[in-house]
Amino acid sequence: MSMTIPLLSYLVSSVCCIMALRGLSGPNTAKGGMYFGIAGMALAIVTTLTLPAVASYGTIILGIVIGGAIGGGIAKKIEMTALPQLVAAFHSLVGLAAVLIAAAAFSSPESYGIGETGDIHVGSLIEMSLGVAIGAITFTGSIIAFGKLQGLISGKPVVFKGQHPVNAALGVLLLVLIITLCATQVAAAFWAIIAVALLLGVLMIIPIGGADMPVIVSMLNSYSGWAAAGIGFTLQNTLLIVVGALVGASGAILSYIMCKGMNRSFFNVILGGFGGETAGAAVVGDNDKQAKIGSAEDAAFILKNASSVIIVPGYGMAVAQAQHALREMADVLKKEGVKVRYAIHPVAGRMPGHMNVLLAEANVPYEDVQELEEINRDFSQTDVAFVIGANDITNPAAKKDPKSPIYGMPILDVEAAGTVLFVKRSLGSGYAGVDNELFFYDNTMMLLGDAKKMCEGIIKALEH
Amino acid sequence: METAPFFVTGLTVFVLSCFVGYYVVWRVTPALHSPLMAVTNAISSVIIVGALIAAGPADFILSKWLGFFAVILASVNIFGGFIVTHRMLQMFSKKKKK
């Protein structure tokens, strides 16, 4: 009877979490959704504190204060361009927390009512080992993803011989260890599961290239949810199961959308190694072809005389922090009577919706920003396509060259526009390691230089 | 009637929640995918519930220390996740007023 009220408040808390996700269906309801999420979380914490298993509050309050101060401090200061690595870092914490909780449950199962030390129910052991394994993979996998996004580790895929057999062997080993643990209750097997899963997390993410990061960040998001659900099964807590499943499903859907945006299967991404072999990629840009290279003044002249412009931002814009300068440029053009819109490719940037956040940060009106399906047809009626910091997502090879590694990927048809202005630091290939023949088209003008400086140069030229 | 083991109840809840998640998340507009990730990240820290129970006992045993660290980690996530989400959503909504 005493558990009825806590269980009911967990139910309310679960509903709040569903409402939090529901709110994100539109920009107007999003904030309301977030408050639901906060309320749900607060209720979950308060309810748990009233449980008889929680006897002393000192350490708990200290933990929340320390964690809250660190989390709040980081989240307030972080630049929006660094969002993907922040999210990756946060995922790693969920993974590690799941590992710690499972370890706590393993060392004192009495607290959770799942048996005695050395005699834990087999069902709980299975759930516990799954939860701890997923948590450990999430932890190290997210750390590697963080390192790649932050530039601490090379964004290039790290491949070595026999990588897939090694991963497969580790997977089998993990399974054997789980069976051993259930059969013998040996503590060493439990710690070995953690060690193997930690290693597997590193090896799974290390071969994946920078351009595939949106998929990986979503996938780790999903894993952190499954880890929470696994812990929920172990602790027999429905709230954890509900929220874990919601997060898991959400991350899985985002991974699917990102994979579709690149026309690649999920397994293709996971098996990795994409974008490493630059030499093997289709060479389309013949050396005798010359790219037209323009200046900020040339670009300003073309933009001023256009009646409509579509801006195509990519990761390069984030790196150069060019979103504010870009919006100012768009404002000047709008004053001149030019219709300006933004086209967002699903995998532009390093996490789902990355470009939308950066443009929103720079005060670009929500209505001006459109998704690929909405806007792609309009390029043929557009005078200027202004590509800034994007590359592979505009590469016509994806449509024409079956040999290209990015063949079949949906791209923004920028080449259909009257003129393509392409802001880029060099004529090099994109993250996928594929040359872009668009650079050498007759209607393309390359604007070589830093994205932010180029936008500022164009603004200056426009104002003269 | 014999009561079903928790695993069955848990699995029922799990499967139904996956369906709820599936249908709810497909309705999220692509423009808000980043805030979606931040929110899901924050709410996945609901595992703090498990950490609180581990950190709960009065005597300082191994599991209490493990729970204490888990509480810190999960709190970083909860506060960090919601604050980042708030900052993002602020950006999406501020233009409405102008």
XYZ file of C-alpha atoms in Angstrom:
562
model
C 0.000 0.000 0.000
C 2.806 2.369 0.884
C 4.130 2.124 -2.676
C 0.851 3.209 -4.296
C 1.449 6.945 -4.039
C 5.074 6.876 -5.263
C 4.085 4.666 -8.184
C 1.253 7.005 -9.114
C 3.557 10.015 -9.018
C 5.983 8.117 -11.249
C 3.077 7.686 -13.650
C 2.409 11.429 -13.633
C 6.111 12.001 -14.160
C 6.116 9.632 -17.171
C 3.195 11.499 -18.716
C 5.066 14.787 -18.219
C 8.015 13.372 -20.159
C 5.730 12.331 -23.023
C 4.243 15.846 -23.041
C 7.774 17.275 -23.148
C 8.426 15.518 -26.434
C 4.941 16.279 -27.720
C 5.514 20.008 -27.178
C 8.410 20.016 -29.610
C 6.075 19.502 -32.580
C 6.074 23.274 -33.113
C 8.084 26.311 -32.008
C 5.135 27.801 -30.115
C 4.432 24.795 -27.916
C 8.084 23.832 -27.433
C 8.661 25.861 -24.294
C 5.549 24.515 -22.628
C 6.832 21.043 -23.395
C 10.135 21.834 -21.758
C 8.402 22.951 -18.556
C 6.503 19.656 -18.545
C 9.863 17.893 -18.754
C 11.266 19.875 -15.833
C 8.140 19.235 -13.768
C 8.310 15.521 -14.537
C 11.939 15.347 -13.519
C 11.377 17.316 -10.303
C 8.455 15.111 -9.359
C 10.509 11.966 -10.023
C 13.316 13.183 -7.771
C 11.058 14.341 -4.935
C 9.064 11.112 -5.050
C 12.199 9.003 -4.870
C 13.492 10.987 -1.895
C 10.368 10.050 0.075
C 10.974 6.327 -0.431
C 11.990 4.400 2.693
C 15.172 3.186 0.929
C 16.474 6.749 1.024
C 17.517 7.385 4.596
C 20.151 10.119 4.495
C 19.938 13.258 2.406
C 23.327 14.892 2.961
C 25.283 13.182 0.198
C 22.363 13.366 -2.194
C 21.906 17.105 -1.812
C 25.647 17.621 -2.082
C 25.674 15.545 -5.274
C 22.803 17.468 -6.828
C 24.365 20.818 -5.926
C 27.767 19.867 -7.351
C 26.250 18.357 -10.496
C 23.790 21.193 -10.945
C 26.505 23.822 -10.631
C 28.738 22.088 -13.156
C 25.907 21.393 -15.607
C 24.370 24.819 -15.278
C 27.714 26.562 -15.606
C 28.652 24.700 -18.769
C 25.233 25.009 -20.356
C 25.069 28.772 -19.801
C 28.463 29.465 -21.295
C 28.582 27.046 -24.205
C 28.650 28.502 -27.726
C 25.813 27.279 -29.907
C 28.337 26.162 -32.500
C 29.762 23.732 -29.939
C 26.370 22.154 -29.316
C 27.089 18.756 -30.920
C 30.088 18.076 -28.700
C 28.169 19.235 -25.628
C 25.354 16.816 -26.390
C 27.883 14.028 -26.971
C 29.521 14.796 -23.624
C 26.157 14.733 -21.872
C 25.356 11.354 -23.432
C 28.577 9.970 -22.021
C 27.482 11.044 -18.537
C 24.186 9.187 -18.843
C 26.128 6.118 -19.923
C 28.547 6.356 -17.015
C 25.745 6.997 -14.536
C 23.995 3.864 -15.795
C 27.194 1.860 -15.263
C 27.615 3.215 -11.720
C 24.009 2.487 -10.791
C 24.215 -1.044 -12.123
C 27.459 -1.532 -10.184
C 25.771 -0.214 -7.039
C 22.857 -2.590 -7.575
C 25.292 -5.454 -8.081
C 27.205 -4.718 -4.905
C 24.140 -4.115 -2.705
C 21.178 -5.840 -4.332
C 19.224 -5.684 -1.033
C 18.649 -1.935 -1.471
C 16.726 -2.610 -4.654
C 14.991 -5.772 -3.521
C 16.477 -7.939 -6.254
C 18.127 -10.579 -4.079
C 21.153 -10.924 -1.805
C 24.819 -10.322 -2.595
C 26.028 -13.374 -4.454
C 22.448 -14.557 -4.950
C 20.752 -12.108 -7.301
C 17.704 -13.236 -9.291
C 18.760 -14.468 -12.725
C 16.232 -12.218 -14.481
C 17.667 -9.178 -12.716
C 21.186 -10.257 -13.633
C 20.315 -10.421 -17.322
C 18.675 -6.994 -17.225
C 21.527 -5.603 -15.167
C 24.196 -6.877 -17.536
C 22.368 -5.527 -20.580
C 21.916 -2.154 -18.895
C 25.534 -1.972 -17.797
C 26.825 -3.063 -21.223
C 24.761 -0.497 -23.128
C 25.697 2.137 -20.569
C 29.412 1.403 -20.920
C 29.229 1.446 -24.743
C 27.365 4.762 -24.580
C 29.985 6.147 -22.216
C 33.160 5.467 -24.202
C 31.412 5.812 -27.571
C 30.218 9.294 -26.625
C 33.659 10.262 -25.369
C 35.149 9.314 -28.736
C 32.372 11.192 -30.537
C 33.059 14.190 -28.291
C 36.773 13.998 -29.076
C 36.096 13.897 -32.793
C 33.638 16.797 -32.696
C 35.896 18.871 -30.476
C 38.864 18.144 -32.734
C 40.811 16.337 -30.002
C 40.818 13.176 -32.100
C 41.129 13.186 -35.878
C 37.700 13.428 -37.509
C 38.969 11.026 -40.130
C 37.877 7.443 -39.732
C 40.473 5.324 -37.940
C 40.514 1.928 -39.610
C 42.764 -1.021 -38.974
C 42.949 -4.501 -40.342
C 40.572 -7.029 -38.877
C 38.444 -4.326 -37.255
C 35.121 -6.012 -37.904
C 36.260 -9.492 -36.759
C 37.656 -7.908 -33.571
C 34.366 -6.109 -32.878
C 32.391 -9.264 -33.594
C 34.658 -11.277 -31.296
C 34.193 -8.715 -28.522
C 30.440 -8.893 -29.027
C 30.506 -12.678 -28.666
C 32.758 -12.385 -25.619
C 30.247 -9.987 -24.074
C 27.495 -12.532 -24.576
C 29.593 -15.324 -23.056
C 30.384 -13.153 -20.034
C 26.706 -12.345 -19.504
C 25.854 -16.058 -19.562
C 28.752 -16.782 -17.185
C 27.553 -14.093 -14.789
C 24.023 -15.465 -14.744
C 25.222 -19.006 -14.217
C 27.881 -18.358 -11.566
C 27.192 -14.922 -9.988
C 30.951 -14.342 -10.085
C 31.766 -10.682 -9.534
C 34.743 -10.873 -11.912
C 32.351 -11.609 -14.789
C 30.401 -8.453 -13.977
C 33.492 -6.239 -14.072
C 34.692 -8.011 -17.224
C 31.388 -7.152 -18.926
C 32.005 -3.494 -18.126
C 35.592 -3.632 -19.397
C 34.668 -5.341 -22.660
C 31.730 -2.990 -23.265
C 33.932 0.053 -22.617
C 36.418 -1.202 -25.198
C 33.651 -2.014 -27.656
C 32.303 1.540 -27.357
C 35.671 2.963 -28.404
C 36.123 0.530 -31.285
C 32.604 1.093 -32.584
C 32.877 4.851 -32.925
C 36.532 5.293 -33.854
C 36.114 4.160 -37.506
C 33.315 6.630 -38.167
C 34.109 9.835 -40.042
C 33.196 13.415 -39.172
C 30.425 13.717 -41.756
C 28.588 10.764 -40.236
C 28.514 12.376 -36.812
C 24.823 13.382 -37.018
C 23.963 9.676 -37.205
C 26.345 8.794 -34.398
C 25.178 11.532 -32.058
C 21.571 10.409 -32.621
C 22.527 6.782 -32.177
C 24.270 7.462 -28.865
C 21.227 9.482 -27.833
C 19.180 6.381 -28.502
C 21.632 4.150 -26.603
C 21.498 6.388 -23.540
C 17.740 5.807 -23.569
C 18.063 2.038 -23.883
C 20.602 2.066 -21.046
C 18.098 3.914 -18.854
C 15.401 1.398 -19.781
C 17.774 -1.475 -18.950
C 18.412 0.035 -15.533
C 14.639 0.470 -15.177
C 14.148 -3.273 -15.676
C 16.873 -4.015 -13.133
C 15.417 -1.706 -10.516
C 11.848 -2.695 -11.422
C 10.982 0.931 -12.015
C 8.379 1.681 -14.681
C 9.269 5.385 -14.875
C 12.780 4.540 -16.033
C 11.411 2.052 -18.532
C 8.938 4.562 -19.993
C 11.415 7.414 -20.273
C 14.199 5.127 -21.478
C 11.954 3.783 -24.226
C 10.878 7.305 -25.247
C 14.467 8.506 -25.500
C 15.552 5.315 -27.218
C 12.796 5.602 -29.808
C 13.503 9.276 -30.336
C 17.197 8.704 -30.941
C 16.455 5.785 -33.250
C 14.087 7.897 -35.355
C 16.638 10.703 -35.595
C 19.313 8.198 -36.682
C 16.917 6.887 -39.320
C 16.155 10.393 -40.621
C 19.871 11.197 -40.764
C 20.664 7.955 -42.617
C 17.894 8.669 -45.094
C 19.344 12.144 -45.573
C 22.533 10.479 -46.746
C 20.842 7.572 -48.540
C 22.873 5.113 -46.521
C 21.781 2.198 -44.437
C 22.329 2.325 -40.717
C 24.699 -0.628 -40.890
C 26.698 1.041 -43.610
C 27.311 3.965 -41.257
C 28.056 1.764 -38.252
C 30.515 -0.392 -40.142
C 32.273 2.876 -40.792
C 35.424 3.650 -42.703
C 33.556 6.047 -44.995
C 35.472 9.012 -46.361
C 38.887 7.636 -45.539
C 40.072 6.621 -48.968
C 40.264 9.938 -50.753
C 42.388 8.370 -53.446
C 39.757 5.815 -54.370
C 36.986 8.389 -54.737
C 35.756 9.285 -58.187
C 37.891 12.060 -59.599
C 35.576 14.348 -61.517
C 37.367 17.675 -61.452
C 39.872 17.417 -64.283
C 42.960 19.444 -63.733
C 42.585 21.382 -66.977
C 39.240 22.722 -65.808
C 39.443 26.080 -64.162
C 37.180 27.212 -61.385
C 36.014 30.810 -61.622
C 37.200 32.639 -58.556
C 35.474 35.833 -57.528
C 35.872 38.516 -54.899
C 33.456 39.846 -52.308
C 32.739 42.803 -54.629
C 31.817 40.493 -57.511
C 29.525 38.540 -55.222
C 27.904 41.728 -53.907
C 27.209 42.876 -57.479
C 25.563 39.560 -58.408
C 23.528 39.397 -55.190
C 22.313 42.982 -55.522
C 20.987 42.358 -59.003
C 19.197 39.138 -58.093
C 15.520 39.061 -57.289
C 15.697 35.910 -55.213
C 18.488 34.215 -53.301
C 18.597 30.873 -51.498
C 21.302 30.457 -48.855
C 22.627 26.950 -48.244
C 24.525 26.781 -44.941
C 26.741 23.910 -43.832
C 29.154 22.946 -41.110
C 31.736 25.457 -42.382
C 29.393 28.256 -41.368
C 29.362 26.883 -37.824
C 33.149 26.582 -37.716
C 33.625 30.163 -38.901
C 30.833 31.419 -36.593
C 29.482 33.172 -39.679
C 25.766 32.987 -38.882
C 25.474 36.559 -37.575
C 27.382 38.091 -40.465
C 25.313 35.977 -42.840
C 22.051 37.247 -41.390
C 23.269 40.851 -41.641
C 24.090 40.242 -45.266
C 20.606 38.825 -45.811
C 19.096 41.887 -44.096
C 20.937 44.250 -46.407
C 19.755 42.239 -49.400
C 16.183 42.238 -48.151
C 16.310 46.012 -47.890
C 17.310 46.027 -51.544
C 14.148 44.075 -52.276
C 15.761 40.682 -52.748
C 13.807 37.630 -51.599
C 16.089 35.660 -49.275
C 15.453 32.145 -48.015
C 17.537 29.427 -46.385
C 17.644 25.778 -47.458
C 18.566 23.206 -44.818
C 19.742 19.755 -45.754
C 18.848 17.092 -43.161
C 22.500 16.243 -42.490
C 23.963 19.749 -42.699
C 26.143 20.319 -39.653
C 27.133 17.814 -37.024
C 23.849 17.020 -35.308
C 20.182 16.930 -36.306
C 18.802 20.456 -36.591
C 22.221 22.040 -35.983
C 21.819 24.674 -38.724
C 18.335 25.626 -37.563
C 19.635 26.426 -34.097
C 22.520 28.523 -35.402
C 20.247 30.496 -37.727
C 17.759 30.983 -34.917
C 20.615 32.233 -32.742
C 21.389 34.832 -35.406
C 17.727 35.946 -35.432
C 16.881 34.541 -38.833
C 13.061 34.424 -39.028
C 11.709 30.874 -38.588
C 9.591 31.214 -41.771
C 12.641 31.921 -43.949
C 14.249 28.589 -43.116
C 13.022 25.671 -45.202
C 13.735 21.971 -45.399
C 15.054 20.168 -48.447
C 11.714 18.826 -49.704
C 10.012 22.190 -49.343
C 12.540 24.247 -51.222
C 14.416 22.007 -53.629
C 12.090 22.652 -56.554
C 12.555 26.411 -56.203
C 16.238 26.464 -57.119
C 15.419 26.508 -60.840
C 13.473 29.759 -60.365
C 16.144 31.312 -58.203
C 18.782 33.748 -59.398
C 21.494 33.007 -56.882
C 22.257 30.018 -54.673
C 24.648 31.127 -51.927
C 26.434 28.060 -50.559
C 28.305 28.803 -47.358
C 30.386 26.149 -45.654
C 28.503 23.242 -47.248
C 29.933 20.919 -49.850
C 28.881 17.281 -50.147
C 25.194 18.101 -49.761
C 25.348 20.102 -53.024
C 27.528 17.717 -55.026
C 25.866 16.774 -58.331
C 27.893 13.560 -58.350
C 25.311 12.196 -55.921
C 22.818 12.277 -58.792
C 25.005 11.482 -61.773
C 27.958 9.330 -60.854
C 27.049 5.816 -59.683
C 30.689 5.259 -58.759
C 30.754 8.136 -56.294
C 30.593 7.122 -52.633
C 27.815 9.631 -52.084
C 25.759 8.424 -55.066
C 22.043 8.382 -54.289
C 22.237 10.879 -51.447
C 19.501 13.489 -51.771
C 21.164 16.831 -52.469
C 20.085 20.430 -52.752
C 19.884 21.200 -56.475
C 21.870 24.414 -56.240
C 23.273 24.027 -59.758
C 19.760 24.731 -61.126
C 19.984 28.314 -59.880
C 21.103 31.106 -62.234
C 24.388 31.587 -60.432
C 25.996 29.550 -57.669
C 28.152 31.493 -55.246
C 30.245 29.046 -53.286
C 31.973 30.288 -50.139
C 34.743 27.903 -49.184
C 38.205 28.022 -47.721
C 39.839 26.077 -50.555
C 39.008 24.018 -53.603
C 39.550 20.829 -51.593
C 37.070 18.023 -51.189
C 34.439 17.837 -48.464
C 34.354 15.603 -45.407
C 33.319 12.617 -47.479
C 36.590 13.024 -49.369
C 34.770 13.469 -52.671
C 35.628 16.124 -55.255
C 32.801 18.457 -56.161
C 32.511 19.102 -59.894
C 30.135 21.941 -59.115
C 33.187 24.129 -58.493
C 34.021 23.959 -62.192
C 30.540 24.643 -63.592
C 30.106 27.687 -65.816
C 27.501 29.229 -63.532
C 29.564 28.742 -60.369
C 31.717 31.418 -58.820
C 34.018 30.366 -56.013
C 34.494 32.808 -53.155
C 37.584 31.512 -51.437
C 38.128 32.550 -47.853
C 36.785 32.438 -44.332
C 32.976 32.370 -44.353
C 32.587 35.141 -41.797
C 35.106 37.496 -43.407
C 33.555 36.864 -46.805
C 30.085 37.804 -45.544
C 31.458 40.956 -43.929
C 33.256 41.817 -47.157
C 30.043 41.382 -49.127
C 28.125 43.577 -46.670
C 30.723 46.319 -47.062
C 30.572 46.075 -50.834
C 26.770 46.095 -50.795
C 26.656 49.248 -48.726
C 28.859 51.197 -51.108
C -4.626 -15.473 -9.708
C -0.887 -15.773 -9.694
C 0.802 -12.393 -10.074
C 2.938 -12.039 -13.171
C 6.676 -11.453 -12.664
C 7.771 -7.831 -12.967
C 9.556 -8.615 -16.209
C 6.229 -9.124 -17.995
C 4.752 -5.890 -16.670
C 7.981 -4.078 -17.474
C 8.056 -5.443 -20.999
C 4.448 -4.379 -21.555
C 5.232 -0.868 -20.401
C 8.423 -0.837 -22.471
C 6.823 -1.909 -25.739
C 3.894 0.482 -25.380
C 6.275 3.342 -24.539
C 8.301 2.612 -27.662
C 5.135 3.020 -29.706
C 4.205 6.247 -27.927
C 7.740 7.545 -28.493
C 7.623 6.541 -32.136
C 4.418 8.423 -32.881
C 5.234 11.468 -30.785
C 8.730 11.964 -32.174
C 7.668 11.725 -35.805
C 5.561 14.825 -35.223
C 8.547 16.891 -34.109
C 9.455 19.418 -36.804
C 12.957 18.959 -38.252
C 13.835 22.508 -37.223
C 13.542 21.475 -33.585
C 15.622 18.323 -33.792
C 18.481 19.845 -31.792
C 16.241 20.899 -28.889
C 14.664 17.430 -29.105
C 18.060 15.856 -28.551
C 18.800 18.171 -25.653
C 15.450 17.434 -24.004
C 15.708 13.680 -24.462
C 19.208 13.901 -23.080
C 17.927 15.749 -20.018
C 15.028 13.393 -19.360
C 17.137 10.281 -19.872
C 18.875 11.413 -16.691
C 15.779 10.195 -14.928
C 18.110 7.319 -14.042
C 18.972 9.648 -11.174
C 16.123 7.796 -9.487
C 18.328 4.708 -9.357
C 21.270 6.797 -8.197
C 19.244 8.313 -5.348
C 18.305 4.875 -4.054
C 21.951 3.795 -4.223
C 23.082 6.932 -2.397
C 20.236 6.663 0.106
C 21.494 4.317 2.860
C 22.893 5.930 6.005
C 26.119 3.885 6.157
C 28.981 4.563 3.774
C 29.369 1.413 1.727
C 30.670 1.019 -1.838
C 27.234 1.320 -3.406
C 26.628 4.630 -1.638
C 29.771 6.110 -3.190
C 28.809 4.771 -6.610
C 25.360 6.270 -6.134
C 26.844 9.597 -5.062
C 28.907 9.877 -8.252
C 25.926 8.826 -10.336
C 23.849 11.553 -8.671
C 26.478 14.144 -9.640
C 26.645 12.933 -13.244
C 22.890 12.774 -13.656
C 22.492 16.243 -12.112
C 25.004 17.703 -14.557
C 22.834 16.290 -17.285
C 19.499 17.386 -15.906
C 20.529 20.971 -15.254
C 22.773 21.214 -18.290
C 20.246 19.586 -20.613
C 17.310 21.733 -19.603
C 19.289 24.979 -19.567
C 20.685 24.338 -23.046
C 17.199 23.456 -24.272
C 15.862 26.637 -22.760
C 18.556 28.701 -24.457
C 17.795 27.115 -27.806
C 14.052 27.547 -27.536
C 14.576 31.148 -26.478
C 16.256 31.709 -29.815
C 13.405 30.136 -31.715
C 10.745 32.157 -29.985
C 12.289 35.617 -29.625
C 11.554 36.588 -33.238
C 7.863 36.049 -32.665
C 7.635 39.248 -30.646
C 9.297 41.443 -33.218
